[in-house]
Coordinates of C-alpha atoms in Angstrom, one line a residue:
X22 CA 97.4 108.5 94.8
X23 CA 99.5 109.5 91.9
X24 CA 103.5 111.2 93.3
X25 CA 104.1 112.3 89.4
X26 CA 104.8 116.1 88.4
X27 CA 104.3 117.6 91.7
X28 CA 107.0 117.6 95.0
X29 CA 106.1 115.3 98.1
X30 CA 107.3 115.3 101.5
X31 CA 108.9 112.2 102.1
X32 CA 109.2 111.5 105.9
X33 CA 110.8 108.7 107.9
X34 CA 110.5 108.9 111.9
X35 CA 112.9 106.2 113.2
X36 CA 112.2 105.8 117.0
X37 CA 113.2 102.7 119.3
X38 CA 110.1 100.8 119.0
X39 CA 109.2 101.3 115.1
X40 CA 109.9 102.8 111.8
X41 CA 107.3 105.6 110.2
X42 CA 107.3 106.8 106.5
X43 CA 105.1 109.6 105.5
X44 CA 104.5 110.9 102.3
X45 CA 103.0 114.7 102.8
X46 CA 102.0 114.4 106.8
X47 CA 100.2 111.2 105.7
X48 CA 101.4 108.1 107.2
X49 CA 101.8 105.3 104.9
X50 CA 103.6 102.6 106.5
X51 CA 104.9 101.6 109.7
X52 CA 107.7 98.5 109.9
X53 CA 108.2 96.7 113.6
X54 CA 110.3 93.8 112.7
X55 CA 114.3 93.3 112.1
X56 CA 117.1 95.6 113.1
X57 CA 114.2 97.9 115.4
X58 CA 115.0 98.1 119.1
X59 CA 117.4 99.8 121.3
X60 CA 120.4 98.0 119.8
X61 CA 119.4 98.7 116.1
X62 CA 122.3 100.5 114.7
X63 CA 122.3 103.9 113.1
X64 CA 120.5 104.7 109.9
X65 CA 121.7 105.7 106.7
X66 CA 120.0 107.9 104.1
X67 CA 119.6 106.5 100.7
X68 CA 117.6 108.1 97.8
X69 CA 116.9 105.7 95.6
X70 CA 114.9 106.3 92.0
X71 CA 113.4 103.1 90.9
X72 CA 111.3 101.9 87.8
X73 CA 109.0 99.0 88.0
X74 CA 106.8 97.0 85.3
X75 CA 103.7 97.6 86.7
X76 CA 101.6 100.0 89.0
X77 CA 102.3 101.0 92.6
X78 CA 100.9 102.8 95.4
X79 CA 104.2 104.7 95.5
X80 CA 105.0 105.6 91.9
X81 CA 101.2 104.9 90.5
X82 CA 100.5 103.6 87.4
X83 CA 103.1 102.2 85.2
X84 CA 103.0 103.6 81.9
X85 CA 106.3 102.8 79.7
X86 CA 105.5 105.4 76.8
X87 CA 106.7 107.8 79.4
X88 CA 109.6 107.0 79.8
X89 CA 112.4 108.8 80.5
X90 CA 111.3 109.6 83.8
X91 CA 113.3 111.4 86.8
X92 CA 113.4 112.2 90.5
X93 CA 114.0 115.5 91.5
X94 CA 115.4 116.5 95.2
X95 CA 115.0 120.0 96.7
X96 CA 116.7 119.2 99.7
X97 CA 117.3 116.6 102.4
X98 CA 116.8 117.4 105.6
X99 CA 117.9 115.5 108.8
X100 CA 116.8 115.3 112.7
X101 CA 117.8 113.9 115.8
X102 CA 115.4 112.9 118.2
X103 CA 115.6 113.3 121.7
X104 CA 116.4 110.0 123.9
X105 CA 112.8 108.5 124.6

């Protein structure tokens, strides 16, 4: 799956068990480990627009003749769950 020249969803569902991150309703990875739990502490948003030598399942293949590339951002939008 290729995320260039169109918007994505991005989606991260942070709950006491587990971490979720979507990318258009899909879900693409789930993280169990460090800092998840009922002690974890509170989350901070960071957009982040990265460019790697070579290909990735998020950003697809790496092609350097196109570079300069960008991120664009619509909007952020943020919800609180309610206590599980």
């Amino acid at each position: 799956q290729t995320l260039r020249g169109e918007y994505h969803i991005y989606s991260c569902v942070w709950t006491s068990t587990a971490i979720y991150w979507y990318i258009d309703e899909d879900l693409i990875w789930t993280y169990t480990g460090e800092g998840v739990g009922p002690n974890a502490g509170p989350m901070q948003i960071l957009l982040q627009h990265t460019n790697t030598e070579e290909d990735s399942d998020w950003g697809g293949p790496y092609n350097p003749d196109e570079f300069p590339n960008e991120s664009r951002v619509d909007y952020v939008r943020v919800y609180g769950l309610e206590k599980e």
